[in-house]
Coordinates of C-alpha atoms and ligand atoms in Angstrom, one line a residue:
M9 CA -2.5 -27.0 -6.4
P10 CA -3.0 -24.2 -4.3
G11 CA -2.6 -20.5 -5.8
G12 CA -2.8 -17.5 -4.1
S13 CA -1.7 -14.2 -3.5
G14 CA 2.0 -13.6 -4.5
D15 CA 2.6 -12.7 -0.6
Q16 CA 1.6 -16.2 -0.1
A17 CA 4.0 -17.6 -2.1
R18 CA 5.2 -21.1 -0.9
V19 CA 9.0 -19.9 -2.4
A20 CA 8.7 -16.2 -1.7
Q21 CA 12.0 -17.2 0.9
V22 CA 13.6 -19.8 -0.7
S23 CA 16.0 -18.7 -4.0
G24 CA 17.5 -21.5 -7.0
E25 CA 16.8 -24.6 -7.7
R26 CA 15.6 -25.4 -4.4
A27 CA 12.3 -23.2 -5.0
L28 CA 12.0 -24.7 -7.6
R29 CA 11.1 -28.2 -5.3
E30 CA 8.9 -26.4 -2.8
A31 CA 7.3 -24.8 -5.7
I32 CA 3.3 -26.5 -4.9
G33 CA 0.8 -24.0 -6.9
F34 CA 0.4 -21.6 -9.4
E35 CA 1.4 -18.3 -7.5
D36 CA 4.8 -20.1 -7.0
F37 CA 5.2 -20.9 -11.0
R38 CA 4.8 -17.1 -11.0
V39 CA 6.9 -15.5 -8.3
L40 CA 9.2 -17.7 -9.7
A41 CA 9.0 -16.4 -13.6
K42 CA 9.1 -13.1 -12.1
R43 CA 12.7 -13.5 -10.2
R44 CA 14.0 -15.0 -13.3
L45 CA 12.6 -12.8 -16.8
P46 CA 13.1 -9.6 -17.4
R47 CA 10.4 -7.2 -17.1
V48 CA 9.2 -6.6 -19.7
L49 CA 9.3 -10.5 -21.1
F50 CA 7.4 -11.5 -17.6
D51 CA 4.8 -9.0 -18.4
S52 CA 4.3 -9.6 -21.7
I53 CA 3.0 -13.4 -20.8
E54 CA 1.4 -12.1 -18.0
G55 CA -0.4 -9.4 -19.8
G56 CA -3.9 -9.1 -21.2
A57 CA -5.6 -7.3 -23.3
G58 CA -6.7 -3.0 -22.8
E59 CA -7.9 -3.0 -19.3
E60 CA -7.7 -6.9 -18.9
V61 CA -10.5 -7.5 -17.8
T62 CA -11.5 -10.3 -19.6
L63 CA -8.0 -11.6 -18.2
R64 CA -9.5 -11.5 -14.9
A65 CA -12.8 -12.4 -16.0
N66 CA -10.9 -16.2 -16.2
R67 CA -10.6 -17.1 -13.3
M68 CA -13.6 -15.6 -11.7
A69 CA -16.1 -17.7 -13.2
F70 CA -13.9 -20.6 -12.2
D71 CA -15.0 -19.5 -9.0
Q72 CA -17.9 -19.1 -9.0
I73 CA -19.1 -22.4 -9.5
A74 CA -18.5 -24.9 -6.9
L75 CA -18.9 -28.3 -6.3
R76 CA -21.0 -31.5 -5.4
P77 CA -19.0 -34.2 -4.1
R78 CA -19.8 -37.9 -3.6
Q79 CA -18.9 -38.8 -0.6
A80 CA -17.9 -42.2 1.0
N81 CA -17.6 -42.9 -1.8
A82 CA -13.8 -42.8 -2.6
P83 CA -12.4 -44.7 -5.3
A84 CA -10.0 -47.6 -5.5
E85 CA -8.1 -45.5 -8.1
V86 CA -8.8 -43.2 -10.4
D87 CA -8.1 -42.6 -14.1
L88 CA -7.5 -39.4 -15.9
S89 CA -7.3 -41.0 -19.4
V90 CA -9.0 -39.0 -22.4
T91 CA -9.9 -40.6 -25.7
L92 CA -9.8 -37.5 -28.4
L93 CA -10.2 -38.4 -32.7
G94 CA -9.3 -41.6 -31.8
D95 CA -5.7 -41.4 -30.2
T96 CA -5.6 -42.4 -26.2
F97 CA -3.5 -39.6 -23.4
R98 CA -2.3 -39.9 -20.3
T99 CA -4.6 -36.3 -18.9
P100 CA -6.9 -34.2 -20.4
V101 CA -4.6 -31.2 -19.1
M102 CA -3.2 -30.1 -22.1
L103 CA -0.6 -27.3 -23.9
A104 CA -1.6 -24.3 -25.8
P105 CA 0.1 -23.2 -28.2
C106 CA 2.4 -20.1 -27.0
G107 CA 5.1 -18.3 -29.0
S108 CA 8.0 -16.9 -27.5
A109 CA 9.1 -19.7 -25.2
R110 CA 12.8 -20.2 -26.7
I111 CA 12.5 -16.6 -25.7
V112 CA 11.8 -17.4 -21.5
H113 CA 14.1 -20.2 -22.0
P114 CA 16.7 -21.3 -24.8
S115 CA 15.4 -25.1 -24.7
G116 CA 12.6 -23.4 -25.7
E117 CA 9.5 -25.8 -27.5
L118 CA 11.5 -28.6 -26.5
A119 CA 12.0 -28.4 -23.2
V120 CA 7.8 -27.8 -23.4
A121 CA 7.9 -31.4 -25.3
R122 CA 9.4 -33.2 -23.3
A123 CA 8.0 -32.4 -19.9
A124 CA 5.1 -32.7 -21.8
A125 CA 6.3 -35.9 -23.0
G126 CA 7.2 -37.5 -19.7
A127 CA 4.1 -35.9 -18.6
G128 CA 1.6 -38.3 -21.4
A129 CA 0.4 -34.2 -22.0
L130 CA 0.0 -32.8 -25.2
Y131 CA 1.8 -30.1 -26.6
V132 CA 0.0 -27.7 -29.3
V133 CA 3.9 -26.3 -31.3
P134 CA 3.1 -23.1 -32.2
H135 CA 3.2 -21.6 -35.9
L136 CA 5.4 -18.4 -34.6
G137 CA 7.8 -20.4 -31.6
G138 CA 11.4 -20.1 -31.9
T139 CA 12.7 -23.7 -33.1
H140 CA 12.1 -26.1 -36.3
C141 CA 9.0 -27.5 -36.3
E142 CA 10.6 -30.6 -37.8
T143 CA 13.6 -30.6 -34.9
I144 CA 10.7 -30.9 -32.3
R145 CA 8.4 -34.2 -33.8
Q146 CA 11.9 -35.5 -34.5
Q147 CA 13.7 -35.0 -31.0
T148 CA 10.8 -35.8 -29.0
E149 CA 8.5 -38.9 -28.2
G150 CA 5.4 -37.7 -26.9
P151 CA 1.7 -36.2 -28.7
L152 CA 1.9 -32.4 -31.4
W153 CA -0.5 -30.7 -32.5
Y154 CA 0.5 -27.7 -34.9
Q155 CA -1.1 -24.2 -34.3
I156 CA -1.1 -22.3 -37.3
Y157 CA -2.0 -18.5 -38.0
L158 CA -2.7 -16.8 -40.9
Y159 CA 0.0 -14.0 -39.9
G160 CA 1.1 -13.3 -43.6
G161 CA -1.9 -14.5 -45.8
R162 CA -1.9 -17.6 -46.7
E163 CA 1.2 -17.6 -48.2
I164 CA 3.4 -18.0 -45.6
A165 CA 0.1 -20.3 -43.6
E166 CA 0.7 -22.9 -47.0
P167 CA 4.5 -23.5 -46.6
A168 CA 4.4 -23.7 -43.4
V169 CA 1.2 -26.5 -42.8
R170 CA 2.4 -28.7 -45.8
R171 CA 6.3 -28.6 -43.4
A172 CA 4.0 -29.2 -40.5
W173 CA 2.7 -33.0 -42.1
A174 CA 5.9 -34.1 -43.7
A175 CA 7.5 -34.0 -40.8
G176 CA 4.6 -36.2 -39.0
Y177 CA 2.3 -33.8 -37.5
R178 CA -1.2 -34.7 -38.0
T179 CA -3.9 -32.4 -35.9
L180 CA -3.7 -29.0 -36.9
V181 CA -4.8 -26.0 -34.7
V182 CA -6.4 -23.0 -37.0
T183 CA -6.4 -19.4 -34.0
V184 CA -9.3 -17.7 -35.8
D185 CA -9.2 -15.0 -32.4
N186 CA -5.9 -13.6 -34.1
A187 CA -6.8 -10.1 -33.9
R188 CA -3.7 -8.4 -32.3
T189 CA -4.5 -5.8 -29.9
T190 CA -2.0 -3.2 -28.3
R191 CA -1.6 -4.5 -24.0
A192 CA -0.4 -1.5 -21.9
R193 CA 2.3 -4.0 -19.8
D194 CA 4.1 -3.9 -23.4
V195 CA 3.9 -0.6 -24.3
R196 CA 5.0 0.7 -20.8
N197 CA 8.2 -2.2 -21.5
G198 CA 9.6 -1.4 -24.8
F199 CA 8.3 -5.4 -25.8
R200 CA 8.4 -3.7 -29.3
S201 CA 11.8 -2.2 -29.2
L202 CA 13.1 -4.9 -27.4
M203 CA 12.4 -8.0 -29.1
T204 CA 12.9 -6.0 -33.1
K205 CA 16.4 -5.5 -31.4
D206 CA 15.9 -1.7 -32.5
R207 CA 18.6 -0.3 -30.7
M208 CA 18.1 3.2 -30.0
G209 CA 14.0 2.9 -29.2
S210 CA 15.6 -0.4 -26.3
V211 CA 17.9 2.4 -24.6
P212 CA 15.2 3.3 -22.3
H213 CA 14.4 -0.1 -21.8
L214 CA 17.6 -2.1 -20.9
G215 CA 17.9 -1.9 -17.7
Q216 CA 15.0 -4.9 -17.3
L217 CA 17.3 -7.0 -18.9
L218 CA 20.4 -6.6 -17.3
A219 CA 18.6 -6.7 -13.9
R220 CA 18.0 -10.4 -14.7
P221 CA 21.6 -10.9 -15.5
R222 CA 21.4 -14.6 -15.9
W223 CA 18.3 -14.1 -18.0
L224 CA 20.3 -12.2 -19.9
A225 CA 23.6 -14.9 -20.5
G226 CA 21.3 -17.8 -21.6
F227 CA 19.6 -15.5 -24.3
V228 CA 23.0 -14.6 -25.6
R229 CA 24.2 -17.5 -25.4
D230 CA 21.0 -19.4 -27.4
G231 CA 22.2 -16.4 -30.5
M232 CA 19.2 -14.1 -28.9
P233 CA 16.7 -15.9 -31.4
T234 CA 13.5 -14.1 -31.3
A235 CA 13.0 -15.3 -36.0
C236 CA 10.1 -17.4 -35.9
P237 CA 11.5 -20.1 -37.8
N238 CA 8.0 -22.1 -39.0
A239 CA 6.9 -18.7 -40.7
L240 CA 8.9 -18.6 -44.0
Y241 CA 8.5 -16.0 -46.6
P242 CA 7.8 -16.7 -50.3
D243 CA 11.9 -15.8 -50.7
G244 CA 13.1 -18.1 -47.9
R245 CA 13.1 -15.2 -45.8
V246 CA 12.3 -16.0 -41.5
M247 CA 9.4 -13.9 -40.5
E248 CA 11.0 -11.4 -37.6
P249 CA 9.0 -10.0 -34.6
G250 CA 9.1 -6.9 -36.6
D251 CA 7.3 -8.0 -39.6
V252 CA 4.7 -9.5 -37.0
A253 CA 2.9 -6.8 -36.4
A254 CA 2.7 -6.0 -39.9
A255 CA 1.9 -9.9 -41.1
S256 CA -0.8 -9.9 -38.7
Q257 CA -3.1 -6.9 -39.8
R258 CA -2.5 -7.8 -43.8
P259 CA -6.4 -7.9 -44.7
D260 CA -5.4 -11.9 -45.4
A261 CA -4.0 -12.3 -42.1
Q262 CA -8.4 -11.3 -40.5
F263 CA -9.6 -15.8 -40.9
R264 CA -12.2 -16.1 -42.6
W265 CA -14.3 -19.6 -43.1
N266 CA -13.0 -19.4 -46.5
D267 CA -10.1 -20.0 -45.6
F268 CA -10.7 -23.0 -43.1
D269 CA -12.0 -24.5 -46.6
W270 CA -8.6 -23.8 -48.2
L271 CA -7.1 -25.4 -45.2
R272 CA -9.6 -28.3 -45.4
D273 CA -8.4 -28.6 -49.3
I274 CA -4.1 -28.5 -48.4
W275 CA -4.1 -30.7 -45.3
P276 CA -4.8 -33.8 -44.9
G277 CA -5.7 -34.7 -41.5
A278 CA -7.8 -33.3 -38.4
L279 CA -8.7 -29.6 -37.6
I280 CA -9.5 -28.5 -35.1
V281 CA -10.4 -24.2 -34.6
K282 CA -9.2 -22.6 -31.9
G283 CA -11.0 -19.4 -30.0
I284 CA -14.4 -19.9 -30.7
L285 CA -16.7 -18.1 -28.0
T286 CA -20.6 -18.5 -29.2
A287 CA -22.5 -21.7 -30.6
E288 CA -23.9 -19.7 -33.3
D289 CA -19.7 -20.1 -34.3
A290 CA -19.3 -23.7 -33.0
A291 CA -22.3 -24.5 -35.1
R292 CA -20.8 -22.9 -37.9
A293 CA -16.9 -24.6 -37.2
V294 CA -19.1 -28.2 -37.3
A295 CA -21.3 -26.9 -40.8
H296 CA -17.6 -26.1 -42.7
G297 CA -16.3 -29.8 -41.1
A298 CA -14.2 -29.4 -38.6
S299 CA -13.0 -32.8 -36.1
G300 CA -12.9 -30.2 -32.9
I301 CA -13.2 -26.5 -31.2
I302 CA -11.1 -24.3 -28.5
V303 CA -13.3 -22.6 -26.3
S304 CA -10.5 -19.7 -25.9
N305 CA -10.3 -16.2 -25.8
H306 CA -6.8 -16.9 -26.1
G307 CA -7.0 -15.7 -22.6
G308 CA -7.8 -12.4 -22.6
R309 CA -4.8 -10.9 -25.3
T310 CA -7.4 -10.4 -28.3
L311 CA -10.5 -8.3 -27.5
D312 CA -11.0 -6.9 -23.6
G313 CA -14.5 -7.5 -23.1
L314 CA -14.8 -10.6 -24.4
E315 CA -16.6 -13.4 -22.3
P316 CA -14.4 -15.6 -20.6
S317 CA -13.9 -19.2 -22.2
L318 CA -15.4 -20.8 -18.9
R319 CA -19.3 -19.6 -20.1
A320 CA -18.7 -19.7 -23.3
L321 CA -18.1 -23.5 -22.7
A322 CA -21.3 -23.9 -20.8
E323 CA -23.4 -22.3 -23.8
I324 CA -21.5 -24.0 -26.4
V325 CA -21.8 -27.9 -25.0
P326 CA -24.6 -28.3 -25.0
A327 CA -25.3 -26.7 -29.3
V328 CA -23.1 -29.4 -30.4
A329 CA -23.0 -32.8 -30.6
S330 CA -22.3 -34.7 -27.5
D331 CA -19.6 -36.6 -29.8
F332 CA -18.3 -33.4 -31.3
P333 CA -14.6 -32.9 -29.3
V334 CA -14.9 -29.6 -27.1
L335 CA -11.9 -28.3 -24.9
L336 CA -11.5 -25.3 -23.7
D337 CA -8.9 -22.8 -22.1
S338 CA -8.2 -19.9 -20.8
G339 CA -7.7 -19.1 -16.7
I340 CA -7.1 -23.3 -16.1
R341 CA -4.5 -23.4 -12.8
R342 CA -5.6 -25.6 -10.6
A343 CA -6.8 -29.0 -10.7
T344 CA -10.3 -27.7 -9.2
D345 CA -10.5 -25.6 -12.8
V346 CA -10.4 -28.8 -14.7
V347 CA -12.5 -30.7 -13.7
K348 CA -15.2 -28.1 -13.7
A349 CA -14.4 -27.3 -16.8
L350 CA -14.9 -31.0 -17.8
C351 CA -18.7 -31.4 -15.4
L352 CA -19.2 -28.3 -18.5
G353 CA -18.2 -30.7 -20.6
A354 CA -14.5 -29.9 -22.2
R355 CA -13.0 -32.8 -23.4
A356 CA -9.1 -31.6 -22.4
V357 CA -7.9 -28.4 -21.1
L358 CA -5.5 -26.3 -22.3
L359 CA -3.0 -24.6 -19.9
G360 CA -1.0 -21.8 -21.6
R361 CA 0.5 -18.8 -18.8
P362 CA 1.8 -21.8 -15.7
Y363 CA 3.7 -23.8 -18.1
M364 CA 4.9 -20.9 -19.4
F365 CA 6.2 -19.2 -16.5
A366 CA 7.0 -22.2 -15.3
L367 CA 9.7 -23.1 -18.7
S368 CA 11.5 -20.4 -17.1
Y369 CA 13.4 -22.4 -14.8
G370 CA 14.1 -25.1 -18.6
E371 CA 12.1 -28.2 -18.6
A372 CA 12.2 -29.1 -15.0
G373 CA 10.3 -27.2 -13.9
V374 CA 7.1 -27.4 -17.0
T375 CA 8.1 -31.5 -15.6
R376 CA 7.5 -29.5 -11.5
L377 CA 4.7 -28.5 -12.4
L378 CA 3.2 -30.9 -14.8
A379 CA 3.2 -33.8 -12.6
L380 CA 1.8 -31.2 -9.4
L381 CA -1.1 -30.8 -11.6
D382 CA -1.1 -35.4 -12.5
S383 CA -1.5 -35.5 -8.5
D384 CA -3.9 -32.6 -6.9
L385 CA -6.2 -33.7 -9.9
R386 CA -6.1 -37.5 -8.9
Q387 CA -6.7 -36.0 -4.9
T388 CA -9.4 -33.6 -6.2
L389 CA -11.3 -36.8 -8.0
A390 CA -10.6 -39.4 -5.1
A391 CA -12.0 -36.2 -3.3
L392 CA -15.1 -35.9 -5.2
G393 CA -16.0 -39.3 -5.1
S394 CA -15.6 -40.2 -9.1
A395 CA -12.6 -42.8 -10.3
S396 CA -12.7 -41.5 -13.7
L397 CA -12.9 -38.1 -15.7
R398 CA -15.8 -40.1 -17.9
D399 CA -17.6 -39.6 -15.8
L400 CA -17.3 -35.9 -14.5
D401 CA -20.7 -33.9 -15.5
L402 CA -23.5 -31.4 -14.0
T403 CA -24.3 -33.1 -11.3
Y404 CA -21.0 -32.9 -9.4
I405 CA -21.0 -28.9 -9.7
R406 CA -23.0 -26.0 -9.2
V407 CA -23.0 -23.0 -12.0
P408 CA -24.9 -19.9 -11.6
A409 CA -29.1 -20.2 -11.8
D410 CA -27.9 -17.3 -15.3
W411 CA -25.7 -19.8 -17.1
Q412 CA -26.7 -21.6 -19.5
V413 CA -26.4 -25.6 -19.2
R414 CA -28.2 -29.0 -20.6
S415 CA -30.8 -29.9 -18.2
T416 CA -29.6 -32.9 -16.2
S417 CA -33.2 -34.9 -16.2
Ligands
LIG17 C1 2.9 -15.1 -24.1 C2 1.9 -16.6 -25.3 C3 2.0 -16.4 -26.3 C4 0.7 -16.8 -26.4 N1 1.0 -17.7 -27.8 C5 -0.4 -18.2 -29.5 C6 0.3 -18.3 -30.7 O1 1.3 -18.3 -30.7 N2 -0.9 -18.8 -30.7 C7 -1.7 -18.8 -29.8 O2 -3.1 -20.4 -30.4 N3 -2.0 -18.7 -28.2 C8 -1.3 -18.0 -28.3 N4 -1.3 -17.5 -27.3 C9 -3.0 -17.5 -26.2 C10 -2.9 -19.8 -25.7 O3 -2.6 -20.2 -26.4 C11 -3.8 -19.9 -24.9 O4 -5.1 -19.6 -25.6 C12 -3.6 -18.7 -23.2 O5 -2.8 -18.4 -23.0 C13 -4.9 -20.1 -22.4 O6 -5.1 -19.5 -21.7 P1 -4.0 -19.4 -19.9 O7 -3.0 -18.5 -20.1 O8 -5.1 -18.4 -18.9 O9 -3.4 -20.5 -19.7 C14 -0.3 -17.4 -25.9 C15 0.0 -17.2 -25.0 C16 0.3 -16.2 -24.6 C17 -0.2 -16.5 -22.8

């Protein structure tokens, strides 16, 4: 799936539903989202922490790796399936937990889950999403994991994970890089006042919403859903966006390994740690009984200056057992990125922003994105001369000399 700059986006001259049919790459979905969503929302999805150094570095890391094909070796068929924790998925491309889907489009998490199910892709349902986790599980067929934060401490997390288990989720993703930082774009656009429906504070920023009447009509019809129905206080109150900042800054919201041990005691299923960036922390996750890890810097949205997750992956994979599942997110935009991560040892990858942008066109948008990635991935594998993802290894890529990777000998 090609990328390119905004000017090169194929959809630039086309409008309406036809634009979605014309979309062929990440940049198209970005442009489509920019057209449909108010600036405050588009920027809050696209933006990163601080000067956005990590956000850019995530992409540059992929560009630093070159592909080494096996020519004249095109396979008759390409197998994209991947097995993780005993389950087989049709694709190694998964959808990362992203709050605020319901604000992007009224069909929100349900649309994401349905599109993922159609593509055979796993979706990690976010704790701070806008749809009840039970509804998503009941109304969709595909593979789902559930993600949890410690925002508000254990008293909010415990009932949430018990609900998720009762609803049928069996794998819990524990996000440990939950340090919330201020994103400059959010401050400029009045994200907080708009999301907390602070009437006076919103006034200077309302023009952004009025400039996207189609989105605004959908948002209003949907009851302006900004609350998090999976995060309930002990008195049954739902966590509102205005509470999230405070809930995330409580001392007991900062994840510690004893919280992981506690989760292991109350969660009977598999536990995956999301947000690991060093070999030392990967070893800790293993020692604490994690079933797998997601190497991630949260798409450059937490602490600016963190290492690109692809480079961290190169360090981590040689440090854990070869059968220990290591997944990766942050910066995946096209099929060749997926392949590069898999060559470095990731078992699967997760997308954040690409599907959030595609969601501006509802389920059809996410379906189109996943279909494009699927066909591009097949083409990429065939062009590399590999029939299966399982064959991918370091011999298919050239990695910068100063990256720490497992020797191929
Ligand atoms: C709008 C948005 C909301 C997010 N919300 C969450 C969340 O609720 N929980 C979480 O663990 N990660 C969250 N993330 C991080 C993603 O799960 C993922 O790590 C990141 O988006 C991957 O990078 P990419 O956007 O470059 O693909 C969010 C990311 C975005 C863009």
